[in-house]
Amino acid sequence: MLAKRIIPCLDIRNGKTVKGINFENVVDVGDPVELGAKYARDGADELVYLDITATHEGRKLFADLVRRISEHLNIPFTVGGGIDRVEDAELLLSAGADKVSINSSAVRDPGLVDRIAGGFGNQFVVVAIDARWREDRWTVFINGGRIPTDRELFSWAREVQERGAGEILFTSMNHDGTKNGFACDALRELAGQLTIPLIASGGAGRKEHFVEVFERGMADAALAASIFHYNEIPVPELKNYLKKNNVIVR
Amino acid sequence: MKVAIIKYNAGNIRSVDHALKRVGVEALVTDDHKTILDADRVIFPGVGEAASTMEYLKERELDKLLKGLTTPVLGICLGQQLMCSWSEEGDTPCIGIFDQPVRRFPGDGLKVPHMGWNSLDRVNGALVPSELKGAYVYFIHSYYVPICEDTAAETSYMVPFSAAMQRGNFYATQFHPEKSGDPGELILKQFLKL
């Protein structure tokens, strides 16, 4: 049986791991390669590395980091942040990334999804969507959750699936950083509308939240950062808990 | 030991190279016929699309070269599919080492691509040791090879399919051993020992 995936997310600035709380106020929590290798040993199924560096120099550091990660890690990893062109994706692929995650750049230039998927396969493209529930709809935000758009979560997710996305990573901004659980109702609705896998993000605080997100939220994978980085829920403990609750995990 | 990784227009070649380094082998990433013929082991990796990849291989006559090799060859993911006779992806005639078709997963309520960690439910043959029965390995694919006489490991997703194959000196996995943690490293080591 296909197992549900647990995915620690590492935010990277200038080659170091950081974690944003509600997309602001970042704190350094360690070396990306070391931390990634530790998660792999602990039983993490996949990793996401998001580059939140704004400068050109920082971007080059990130490509070097991706190469180092690929040398050391024996599980798949996705990289994202600042991928605006097919060439950016190609550089990361050649450095050894398994998938790229695109977010704001896909909203600004939806054809980018088609071009990356066309060039390197659907499985290589994860489209990340940050959305906030307000005024009775899920509004899609860009630029790290700072700028609202005209896009709505469900129609945007269906559109990128049509354009060739291999996976959707949905972050509920209402839930992110709260530790009160994932946006299970929206996730369930989204999972029902999609034929590609769905990664849930935002709101993990307790082990029960992961059972909920797989059962009620129907997510294929769940992503979290701080609970793993600060060892609030060690990955092996989470996996054992999920097994006990009849969730299929590796 | 000389290991050649076939270089072509597809993804994830670098990660195969890195995985071999982790098990202590320096490989050459190459499309040079002589280098491939001289190698003790040949790895045919891949993530990509069947039709354009076959075209690329044919232009360089790598398809014929591969089929004629007598050393152990390991196809990975798209590599396994292209070693079959035909793929539903783009209605593509393939290399024909395994006399099998490659089908698309029907959908039927389950997500396509089949992405993530799934278990090896049955194993046999030299490549996947019996201790890996039940082990989880990493898959990412939308097309599959049905169960057949060349099946060396079996996994189920909607339907049971060939997670690994073997015919003579030709070996293949639908999953990515280079991304499959410890079980994957064991399989790579096993391939190097064959």
Coordinates of N, CA and C in Angstrom, one line a residue, chain A residues 13-236:
Chain A
R13 N 18.0 30.7 4.2 CA 18.4 32.0 3.9 C 20.0 32.0 3.9
N14 N 20.6 32.5 2.8 CA 22.0 32.6 2.6 C 22.7 31.2 3.1
G15 N 22.1 30.1 2.6 CA 22.7 28.8 2.9 C 22.4 28.2 4.2
K16 N 21.6 28.9 5.1 CA 21.3 28.4 6.4 C 19.8 28.1 6.6
T17 N 19.5 27.2 7.5 CA 18.1 26.9 7.8 C 17.5 27.9 8.7
V18 N 16.3 28.4 8.3 CA 15.5 29.3 9.2 C 14.1 28.8 9.2
K19 N 13.3 29.3 10.1 CA 11.8 29.0 10.0 C 11.0 30.3 10.3
G20 N 10.1 30.6 9.4 CA 9.3 31.8 9.6 C 8.0 31.4 10.4
I21 N 7.6 32.2 11.3 CA 6.3 32.1 12.0 C 5.4 33.0 11.3
N22 N 4.3 32.4 10.7 CA 3.4 33.3 9.9 C 4.1 34.1 8.9
F23 N 5.1 33.5 8.3 CA 5.8 34.1 7.2 C 6.7 35.3 7.6
E24 N 6.7 35.7 8.9 CA 7.6 36.8 9.3 C 8.5 36.3 10.4
N25 N 9.3 37.2 11.0 CA 10.2 36.8 12.1 C 10.9 35.5 12.0
V26 N 12.0 35.5 11.3 CA 12.7 34.2 11.1 C 13.8 34.0 12.2
V27 N 14.1 32.7 12.5 CA 15.2 32.4 13.5 C 16.0 31.3 12.9
D28 N 17.3 31.3 13.1 CA 18.2 30.3 12.6 C 18.0 29.0 13.4
V29 N 17.8 27.9 12.7 CA 17.8 26.6 13.4 C 18.7 25.6 12.8
G30 N 19.8 26.0 12.2 CA 20.9 25.0 11.9 C 21.3 24.8 10.5
D31 N 22.2 23.9 10.3 CA 22.8 23.6 9.0 C 21.8 22.7 8.1
P32 N 21.5 23.1 6.9 CA 20.5 22.4 6.0 C 20.9 21.0 5.7
V33 N 22.2 20.7 5.4 CA 22.5 19.4 5.0 C 22.5 18.4 6.2
E34 N 23.0 18.9 7.3 CA 23.0 18.1 8.6 C 21.6 17.8 9.1
L35 N 20.8 18.9 9.0 CA 19.4 18.7 9.5 C 18.6 17.8 8.6
G36 N 18.9 17.9 7.3 CA 18.2 17.1 6.3 C 18.6 15.6 6.5
A37 N 19.9 15.4 6.7 CA 20.4 14.0 6.9 C 19.8 13.4 8.2
K38 N 19.7 14.2 9.2 CA 19.1 13.8 10.5 C 17.6 13.4 10.2
Y39 N 16.9 14.2 9.5 CA 15.5 13.8 9.2 C 15.4 12.6 8.4
A40 N 16.3 12.4 7.4 CA 16.2 11.2 6.6 C 16.5 9.9 7.5
R41 N 17.4 10.1 8.4 CA 17.7 9.0 9.4 C 16.5 8.7 10.3
D42 N 15.8 9.8 10.6 CA 14.6 9.6 11.5 C 13.4 9.1 10.8
G43 N 13.5 8.9 9.5 CA 12.3 8.4 8.8 C 11.4 9.4 8.1
A44 N 11.9 10.6 7.9 CA 11.2 11.5 7.1 C 11.1 11.0 5.7
D45 N 10.0 11.1 5.0 CA 9.8 10.5 3.7 C 10.3 11.4 2.5
E46 N 10.4 12.6 2.8 CA 10.8 13.6 1.7 C 11.1 14.9 2.5
L47 N 11.9 15.7 1.8 CA 12.2 17.0 2.4 C 11.8 18.1 1.4
V48 N 11.5 19.3 1.9 CA 11.3 20.5 1.1 C 12.3 21.5 1.6
Y49 N 13.1 22.1 0.7 CA 14.0 23.2 1.0 C 13.5 24.4 0.3
L50 N 13.1 25.4 1.0 CA 12.6 26.7 0.4 C 13.7 27.8 0.6
D51 N 14.1 28.3 -0.6 CA 15.1 29.4 -0.5 C 14.4 30.8 -0.3
I52 N 14.6 31.4 0.8 CA 13.9 32.7 1.0 C 14.9 33.8 0.9
T53 N 16.0 33.6 0.2 CA 17.0 34.6 0.0 C 16.5 35.5 -1.1
A54 N 16.8 36.8 -0.9 CA 16.3 37.8 -1.9 C 17.4 38.1 -2.9
T55 N 18.6 37.9 -2.6 CA 19.7 38.5 -3.4 C 20.2 37.4 -4.4
H56 N 20.8 38.0 -5.5 CA 21.4 37.1 -6.5 C 22.5 36.2 -6.0
E57 N 23.4 36.8 -5.1 CA 24.5 36.0 -4.5 C 23.9 34.9 -3.7
G58 N 22.9 35.1 -3.0 CA 22.2 34.1 -2.2 C 21.7 33.0 -3.0
R59 N 21.2 33.3 -4.2 CA 20.7 32.3 -5.1 C 21.7 31.3 -5.5
K60 N 22.9 31.9 -5.8 CA 24.0 31.0 -6.2 C 24.4 30.1 -5.1
L61 N 24.4 30.6 -3.9 CA 24.7 29.8 -2.7 C 23.7 28.6 -2.6
F62 N 22.5 28.9 -3.0 CA 21.4 27.9 -2.9 C 21.7 26.7 -3.9
A63 N 22.1 27.1 -5.1 CA 22.3 26.0 -6.1 C 23.5 25.1 -5.6
D64 N 24.5 25.7 -5.0 CA 25.6 24.9 -4.4 C 25.1 24.1 -3.3
L65 N 24.2 24.6 -2.5 CA 23.7 23.9 -1.4 C 22.9 22.7 -1.9
V66 N 22.1 22.9 -3.0 CA 21.3 21.8 -3.6 C 22.2 20.6 -4.0
R67 N 23.3 21.0 -4.6 CA 24.3 19.9 -5.0 C 24.8 19.1 -3.8
R68 N 25.1 19.9 -2.7 CA 25.5 19.2 -1.5 C 24.5 18.3 -0.8
I69 N 23.2 18.8 -0.9 CA 22.1 18.0 -0.3 C 22.0 16.8 -1.1
S70 N 22.0 16.9 -2.4 CA 21.8 15.7 -3.3 C 22.9 14.7 -3.1
E71 N 24.1 15.1 -2.8 CA 25.2 14.2 -2.5 C 25.0 13.4 -1.2
H72 N 24.4 14.0 -0.2 CA 24.3 13.4 1.1 C 23.0 12.7 1.4
L73 N 21.9 13.1 0.7 CA 20.6 12.7 1.1 C 20.2 11.5 0.3
N74 N 19.6 10.4 0.9 CA 19.2 9.2 0.2 C 17.6 9.1 0.1
I75 N 17.0 10.3 0.3 CA 15.5 10.3 0.1 C 15.2 11.5 -0.9
P76 N 14.0 11.6 -1.4 CA 13.8 12.7 -2.4 C 13.6 14.0 -1.7
F77 N 14.0 15.1 -2.5 CA 13.8 16.4 -1.9 C 13.3 17.4 -3.0
T78 N 12.5 18.3 -2.6 CA 12.0 19.4 -3.4 C 12.6 20.7 -3.1
V79 N 12.9 21.5 -4.1 CA 13.5 22.8 -3.8 C 12.6 23.9 -4.4
G80 N 12.5 25.0 -3.7 CA 11.6 26.1 -4.2 C 12.2 27.4 -3.7
G81 N 11.6 28.5 -4.3 CA 12.0 29.8 -4.0 C 12.7 30.5 -5.1
G82 N 12.1 31.5 -5.7 CA 12.8 32.3 -6.7 C 12.9 31.6 -8.0
I83 N 12.1 30.6 -8.3 CA 12.2 30.0 -9.6 C 11.2 30.7 -10.6
D84 N 11.8 31.6 -11.4 CA 10.9 32.4 -12.2 C 11.0 32.0 -13.7
R85 N 12.0 31.2 -14.0 CA 12.2 30.8 -15.4 C 12.6 29.3 -15.5
V86 N 12.4 28.8 -16.7 CA 12.7 27.4 -16.9 C 14.2 27.1 -16.6
E87 N 15.0 28.1 -16.9 CA 16.5 28.0 -16.7 C 16.8 27.8 -15.2
D88 N 16.0 28.5 -14.4 CA 16.2 28.4 -12.9 C 15.9 26.9 -12.5
A89 N 14.8 26.4 -13.0 CA 14.4 25.0 -12.7 C 15.5 24.0 -13.2
E90 N 16.0 24.2 -14.4 CA 16.9 23.4 -15.0 C 18.2 23.3 -14.2
L91 N 18.6 24.5 -13.7 CA 19.9 24.6 -12.9 C 19.7 23.7 -11.6
L92 N 18.6 23.8 -11.0 CA 18.3 23.0 -9.8 C 18.2 21.5 -10.1
L93 N 17.6 21.2 -11.2 CA 17.6 19.8 -11.6 C 19.0 19.2 -11.8
S94 N 19.8 20.0 -12.5 CA 21.1 19.5 -12.8 C 22.0 19.5 -11.5
A95 N 21.6 20.2 -10.5 CA 22.3 20.2 -9.2 C 21.8 18.9 -8.4
G96 N 20.7 18.3 -8.8 CA 20.3 17.1 -8.2 C 19.0 17.1 -7.5
A97 N 18.2 18.2 -7.7 CA 16.9 18.3 -7.0 C 15.9 17.3 -7.7
D98 N 15.0 16.7 -6.9 CA 14.1 15.8 -7.5 C 12.8 16.5 -8.1
K99 N 12.5 17.6 -7.4 CA 11.3 18.4 -7.8 C 11.6 19.8 -7.5
V100 N 10.9 20.7 -8.3 CA 10.9 22.1 -7.9 C 9.5 22.5 -7.5
S101 N 9.5 23.5 -6.6 CA 8.2 24.0 -6.1 C 8.1 25.5 -6.6
I102 N 7.0 25.8 -7.3 CA 6.8 27.2 -7.7 C 5.6 27.7 -7.1
N103 N 5.6 29.0 -6.8 CA 4.4 29.6 -6.1 C 4.0 30.9 -6.7
S104 N 4.6 32.0 -6.3 CA 4.2 33.3 -6.9 C 4.5 33.4 -8.4
S105 N 5.6 32.8 -8.8 CA 6.0 32.9 -10.2 C 5.0 32.2 -11.1
A106 N 4.3 31.2 -10.6 CA 3.3 30.5 -11.3 C 2.0 31.4 -11.5
V107 N 1.7 32.1 -10.4 CA 0.6 33.0 -10.5 C 0.8 34.2 -11.5
R108 N 2.1 34.7 -11.4 CA 2.4 35.8 -12.3 C 2.5 35.3 -13.8
D109 N 3.0 34.1 -14.0 CA 3.2 33.6 -15.3 C 2.8 32.1 -15.3
P110 N 1.4 31.8 -15.4 CA 0.9 30.5 -15.4 C 1.6 29.5 -16.4
G111 N 2.0 30.1 -17.5 CA 2.6 29.3 -18.6 C 3.9 28.6 -18.1
L112 N 4.5 29.1 -17.0 CA 5.7 28.6 -16.5 C 5.5 27.1 -16.1
V113 N 4.3 26.8 -15.6 CA 4.0 25.4 -15.2 C 4.1 24.5 -16.4
D114 N 3.4 25.0 -17.5 CA 3.4 24.2 -18.7 C 4.9 24.0 -19.2
R115 N 5.7 25.0 -19.1 CA 7.0 24.9 -19.7 C 7.9 24.0 -18.9
I116 N 7.9 24.1 -17.6 CA 8.7 23.3 -16.8 C 8.2 21.8 -16.9
A117 N 6.9 21.6 -16.8 CA 6.4 20.3 -16.9 C 6.7 19.7 -18.3
G118 N 6.6 20.5 -19.3 CA 6.9 20.0 -20.7 C 8.3 19.7 -20.9
G119 N 9.2 20.4 -20.2 CA 10.6 20.2 -20.4 C 11.1 19.0 -19.6
F120 N 10.6 18.9 -18.4 CA 11.2 17.9 -17.4 C 10.2 16.9 -16.8
G121 N 9.0 17.0 -17.3 CA 8.0 16.0 -16.8 C 7.1 16.6 -15.7
N122 N 5.9 16.1 -15.6 CA 4.9 16.6 -14.6 C 5.4 16.3 -13.2
Q123 N 6.1 15.2 -13.0 CA 6.5 14.8 -11.7 C 7.5 15.7 -11.1
F124 N 8.1 16.6 -11.9 CA 9.2 17.5 -11.4 C 8.6 18.8 -10.9
V125 N 7.3 19.0 -11.1 CA 6.7 20.3 -10.8 C 5.7 20.2 -9.6
V126 N 6.0 20.9 -8.5 CA 5.1 21.0 -7.4 C 4.6 22.5 -7.5
V127 N 3.3 22.7 -7.5 CA 2.8 24.1 -7.4 C 2.4 24.3 -5.9
A128 N 3.0 25.3 -5.3 CA 2.7 25.6 -3.9 C 1.7 26.8 -4.0
I129 N 0.6 26.7 -3.2 CA -0.4 27.7 -3.1 C -0.6 28.1 -1.7
D130 N -0.4 29.4 -1.4 CA -0.7 30.0 -0.1 C -2.1 30.7 -0.2
A131 N -3.0 30.3 0.6 CA -4.3 30.9 0.5 C -4.8 31.3 1.9
R132 N -5.7 32.3 2.0 CA -6.3 32.7 3.2 C -7.8 32.7 3.0
W133 N -8.5 32.2 4.0 CA -10.0 32.2 4.0 C -10.4 33.6 4.5
R134 N -11.1 34.4 3.6 CA -11.6 35.7 4.0 C -12.7 36.0 3.0
E135 N -13.7 36.7 3.6 CA -14.9 37.1 2.8 C -15.5 35.9 2.0
D136 N -15.6 34.8 2.7 CA -16.3 33.6 2.1 C -15.5 32.9 0.9
R137 N -14.3 33.2 0.8 CA -13.5 32.5 -0.3 C -12.1 32.3 0.1
W138 N -11.4 31.3 -0.5 CA -10.0 31.1 -0.2 C -9.2 31.9 -1.3
T139 N -8.7 33.1 -0.8 CA -7.9 33.9 -1.7 C -6.5 33.5 -1.8
V140 N -6.0 33.4 -3.0 CA -4.5 33.0 -3.2 C -3.7 34.3 -3.0
F141 N -2.6 34.1 -2.2 CA -1.7 35.2 -1.9 C -0.3 34.8 -2.6
I142 N 0.4 35.9 -2.9 CA 1.8 35.7 -3.4 C 2.8 36.5 -2.6
N143 N 4.1 36.3 -3.0 CA 5.2 37.0 -2.3 C 5.2 36.7 -0.8
G144 N 5.2 35.4 -0.5 CA 5.3 34.9 0.9 C 4.1 35.3 1.7
G145 N 2.9 35.4 1.1 CA 1.7 35.7 1.8 C 1.5 37.1 2.0
R146 N 2.2 38.0 1.3 CA 2.0 39.4 1.5 C 1.0 40.1 0.6
I147 N 0.9 39.5 -0.6 CA 0.0 40.2 -1.6 C -1.1 39.3 -2.0
P148 N -2.4 39.8 -1.8 CA -3.5 39.0 -2.3 C -3.7 39.1 -3.8
T149 N -4.3 38.1 -4.4 CA -4.5 38.1 -5.8 C -6.0 37.9 -6.1
D150 N -6.4 37.9 -7.4 CA -7.7 37.6 -7.8 C -8.0 36.2 -7.8
R151 N -7.0 35.4 -7.7 CA -7.2 33.9 -7.8 C -7.8 33.3 -6.6
E152 N -8.6 32.2 -6.8 CA -9.2 31.5 -5.8 C -8.6 30.1 -5.7
L153 N -8.4 29.6 -4.5 CA -7.7 28.3 -4.3 C -8.1 27.2 -5.3
F154 N -9.4 26.8 -5.3 CA -9.8 25.6 -6.0 C -9.7 25.7 -7.5
S155 N -10.1 26.8 -8.0 CA -10.0 27.0 -9.5 C -8.5 27.1 -9.9
W156 N -7.7 27.7 -9.1 CA -6.3 27.8 -9.4 C -5.6 26.5 -9.3
A157 N -5.9 25.7 -8.3 CA -5.4 24.3 -8.2 C -5.7 23.5 -9.4
R158 N -7.0 23.5 -9.8 CA -7.4 22.8 -11.0 C -6.7 23.2 -12.2
E159 N -6.5 24.6 -12.3 CA -5.8 25.1 -13.5 C -4.4 24.6 -13.6
V160 N -3.7 24.6 -12.5 CA -2.3 24.2 -12.6 C -2.1 22.7 -12.8
Q161 N -3.1 22.0 -12.3 CA -3.1 20.5 -12.6 C -3.3 20.3 -14.1
E162 N -4.2 21.1 -14.7 CA -4.4 21.0 -16.1 C -3.1 21.4 -16.9
R163 N -2.4 22.3 -16.3 CA -1.2 22.8 -17.0 C 0.0 21.9 -16.8
G164 N -0.1 20.9 -15.9 CA 0.9 19.9 -15.9 C 1.6 19.8 -14.5
A165 N 1.1 20.4 -13.5 CA 1.6 20.2 -12.1 C 1.5 18.7 -11.7
G166 N 2.5 18.2 -11.0 CA 2.5 16.8 -10.6 C 2.0 16.7 -9.2
E167 N 1.9 17.8 -8.5 CA 1.5 17.8 -7.1 C 1.2 19.2 -6.6
I168 N 0.3 19.3 -5.7 CA -0.1 20.6 -5.1 C 0.3 20.6 -3.6
L169 N 0.9 21.7 -3.2 CA 1.3 22.0 -1.8 C 0.4 23.2 -1.4
F170 N -0.6 22.9 -0.6 CA -1.5 23.9 -0.1 C -1.2 24.3 1.3
T171 N -0.9 25.6 1.5 CA -0.7 26.2 2.9 C -1.9 27.1 3.2
S172 N -2.5 26.8 4.3 CA -3.6 27.7 4.8 C -2.9 28.7 5.6
M173 N -3.0 30.0 5.2 CA -2.4 31.0 6.0 C -3.2 31.3 7.3
N174 N -4.4 30.9 7.3 CA -5.2 31.0 8.6 C -4.7 30.1 9.6
H175 N -4.2 28.9 9.2 CA -3.7 27.9 10.1 C -2.2 27.9 10.4
D176 N -1.5 28.5 9.4 CA 0.0 28.4 9.5 C 0.5 29.1 10.8
G177 N 1.3 28.4 11.6 CA 1.9 29.0 12.8 C 1.0 29.0 14.0
T178 N -0.3 28.5 13.8 CA -1.2 28.5 15.0 C -1.0 27.2 15.8
K179 N -0.5 26.1 15.2 CA -0.4 24.8 15.9 C -1.7 24.3 16.3
N180 N -2.8 24.7 15.7 CA -4.1 24.2 16.1 C -4.7 23.2 15.1
G181 N -3.9 22.7 14.2 CA -4.3 21.7 13.3 C -4.4 22.3 11.8
F182 N -4.5 21.3 10.9 CA -4.5 21.7 9.5 C -5.9 22.1 9.0
A183 N -6.0 22.7 7.9 CA -7.3 23.2 7.3 C -8.0 22.0 6.7
C184 N -8.4 21.0 7.5 CA -8.9 19.7 7.0 C -10.1 19.8 6.0
D185 N -11.0 20.8 6.3 CA -12.2 20.8 5.4 C -11.8 21.3 4.0
A186 N -11.0 22.4 4.0 CA -10.6 22.9 2.7 C -9.7 21.8 1.9
L187 N -8.9 21.1 2.7 CA -8.0 20.1 2.1 C -8.9 18.9 1.5
R188 N -9.9 18.5 2.3 CA -10.8 17.4 1.8 C -11.5 17.8 0.5
E189 N -11.9 19.1 0.5 CA -12.6 19.6 -0.7 C -11.6 19.6 -1.9
L190 N -10.4 20.1 -1.6 CA -9.4 20.2 -2.7 C -9.0 18.8 -3.2
A191 N -8.8 17.8 -2.2 CA -8.4 16.5 -2.6 C -9.4 15.9 -3.5
G192 N -10.7 16.2 -3.2 CA -11.8 15.6 -4.0 C -11.8 16.2 -5.4
Q193 N -11.3 17.4 -5.6 CA -11.3 18.0 -6.9 C -10.1 17.7 -7.8
L194 N -9.1 17.2 -7.1 CA -7.8 16.9 -7.8 C -7.6 15.5 -8.2
T195 N -6.8 15.2 -9.2 CA -6.4 13.8 -9.5 C -4.9 13.7 -9.3
I196 N -4.2 14.7 -8.8 CA -2.8 14.6 -8.5 C -2.6 14.7 -7.0
P197 N -1.5 14.2 -6.4 CA -1.3 14.2 -5.0 C -1.4 15.6 -4.4
L198 N -1.8 15.6 -3.1 CA -2.0 16.9 -2.4 C -1.1 16.8 -1.1
I199 N -0.3 17.8 -0.9 CA 0.5 18.0 0.3 C -0.2 19.1 1.2
A200 N -0.4 18.7 2.4 CA -1.1 19.7 3.4 C 0.0 20.4 4.2
S201 N -0.2 21.7 4.4 CA 0.8 22.5 5.1 C 0.1 23.6 5.9
G202 N 0.6 23.8 7.1 CA 0.1 24.9 7.9 C -0.8 24.5 9.1
G203 N -0.3 24.6 10.3 CA -1.1 24.3 11.5 C -0.8 23.1 12.3
A204 N 0.2 22.3 11.9 CA 0.6 21.1 12.7 C 1.1 21.6 14.1
G205 N 0.5 20.9 15.1 CA 1.0 21.3 16.5 C 1.0 20.0 17.3
R206 N 0.1 19.1 17.0 CA 0.1 17.8 17.8 C 0.0 16.6 16.9
K207 N 0.3 15.5 17.4 CA 0.3 14.2 16.6 C -1.0 13.9 16.0
E208 N -2.1 14.2 16.8 CA -3.5 14.0 16.4 C -3.8 14.7 15.1
H209 N -3.1 15.9 14.9 CA -3.4 16.7 13.7 C -3.0 16.0 12.5
F210 N -2.0 15.1 12.6 CA -1.6 14.3 11.4 C -2.6 13.2 11.0
V211 N -3.1 12.6 12.1 CA -4.2 11.6 11.8 C -5.3 12.3 11.1
E212 N -5.7 13.4 11.7 CA -6.9 14.2 11.1 C -6.6 14.6 9.6
V213 N -5.4 15.0 9.3 CA -5.2 15.6 8.0 C -5.2 14.4 7.0
F214 N -4.8 13.2 7.4 CA -4.8 12.1 6.4 C -6.2 11.5 6.3
E215 N -6.9 11.4 7.5 CA -8.2 10.8 7.4 C -9.3 11.8 7.0
R216 N -9.5 12.8 7.7 CA -10.5 13.8 7.3 C -10.1 14.7 6.2
G217 N -8.8 15.1 6.2 CA -8.3 16.0 5.2 C -8.0 15.3 3.8
M218 N -7.9 14.0 3.9 CA -7.6 13.2 2.7 C -6.3 13.6 2.0
A219 N -5.4 14.2 2.7 CA -4.1 14.6 2.1 C -3.2 13.3 1.9
D220 N -2.3 13.4 0.9 CA -1.4 12.4 0.6 C -0.1 12.5 1.4
A221 N 0.1 13.7 1.8 CA 1.4 14.0 2.5 C 1.1 15.2 3.4
A222 N 1.9 15.3 4.5 CA 1.7 16.5 5.4 C 3.1 17.1 5.7
L223 N 3.1 18.4 5.6 CA 4.4 19.1 5.7 C 4.3 20.0 7.0
A224 N 5.5 20.0 7.7 CA 5.6 20.9 8.8 C 7.0 21.3 9.0
A225 N 7.2 22.4 9.8 CA 8.6 22.8 10.0 C 9.0 22.9 11.5
S226 N 8.4 23.9 12.2 CA 8.9 24.2 13.5 C 8.8 23.0 14.5
I227 N 7.7 22.2 14.4 CA 7.5 21.1 15.4 C 8.6 20.1 15.2
F228 N 9.2 20.0 14.0 CA 10.3 19.1 13.7 C 11.6 19.8 14.1
H229 N 11.7 21.1 13.7 CA 13.0 21.8 14.0 C 13.3 21.9 15.5
Y230 N 12.2 22.2 16.3 CA 12.4 22.3 17.7 C 12.1 21.0 18.5
N231 N 12.0 19.9 17.7 CA 11.9 18.6 18.3 C 10.7 18.5 19.2
E232 N 9.6 19.2 18.9 CA 8.4 19.1 19.7 C 7.7 17.8 19.4
I233 N 7.8 17.4 18.1 CA 7.3 16.0 17.8 C 8.4 15.4 16.9
P234 N 9.2 14.5 17.5 CA 10.2 13.8 16.7 C 9.6 12.9 15.7
V235 N 10.2 12.9 14.5 CA 9.6 12.1 13.4 C 9.3 10.6 13.7
P236 N 10.3 9.9 14.4 CA 10.0 8.5 14.7 C 8.8 8.4 15.6

